[in-house]
Amino acid sequence: DIVMTQSPDSLAVSLGERATINCKSSQSVLYSSDNKNYLAWYQHKVGQPPKLLIYWASTRESGVPDRFSGSGSGTDFTLTISSLQAEDVAVYYCQQYYSTLQAFGQGTKVEIK
Amino acid sequence: EVQLVESGGGLVQPGRSLRLSCVASGFTFDDYAMHWVRQSPGKDLEWVSRITWDSGSVAYADSVRGRFTISRDNSKNSLYLQMNSLRVEDTALYYCVKGVRIQLWSGWYFDLWGRGTLVTVSS
């Protein structure tokens, strides 16, 4: 099974500053034949269902603000919030879908400093 | 409106059964595989089960295999999860989720989530 590990578990960032979340998979989620990374990111706010932010490691879902960006390849990935807004307070999860036993990371809680 | 609405959660004793339902609207339900994902209090998201668009293939997490059964009725735009032999550790918010897959060999990412239905297993 592919295990996803996020870091840090939580972080506090000032409004307008950059927030960076890391995600590492126990094996590569890059499929060489299509050169795609099978990695998604979700935002989970209190009292709401999770929301898809990014898929294929760097493709923003429709309607997601461009301050959210994804990068990385193979086993190491990053979600960046370029200028943190109050409404971005949430837990963020990465998820691999390379395997049919798709799995989530443990989550990173983002708060305002 | 594109949405998923779950129901059927509640308080149940260990060893008993419960059936969750999910009704989809706003998209062509029988075009997509559907999944259940759960989140126990204070814990991570855990994928539970999935069913392909035609019910031809189902899969379960190790933690529920043999106790839970997923099914769907495309004529009713509905997804179900029959949960038997419930355990305290099954206590969670259960989400109905729409999956997207490009390759037949790969897993799914999840582009639409319901608000969840809470299952509490306690004596």
Short mmCIF file of N, CA, C and O in Angstrom, two decimals, chain B residues 1 10 16-17:
data_model
loop_
_atom_site.label_atom_id
_atom_site.label_comp_id
_atom_site.label_asym_id
_atom_site.label_seq_id
_atom_site.Cartn_x
_atom_site.Cartn_y
_atom_site.Cartn_z
N GLU B 1 -29.11 21.67 -9.00
CA GLU B 1 -27.89 21.82 -8.21
C GLU B 1 -27.18 20.48 -8.10
O GLU B 1 -27.78 19.44 -7.84
N GLY B 10 -26.92 7.34 12.74
CA GLY B 10 -27.56 7.37 14.04
C GLY B 10 -26.73 6.65 15.08
O GLY B 10 -25.59 6.26 14.83
N ARG B 16 -24.71 -4.42 16.03
CA ARG B 16 -25.93 -4.20 15.26
C ARG B 16 -25.62 -3.69 13.85
O ARG B 16 -24.45 -3.54 13.47
N SER B 17 -26.69 -3.45 13.10
CA SER B 17 -26.55 -3.04 11.69
C SER B 17 -27.15 -1.66 11.45
O SER B 17 -27.99 -1.20 12.22
#
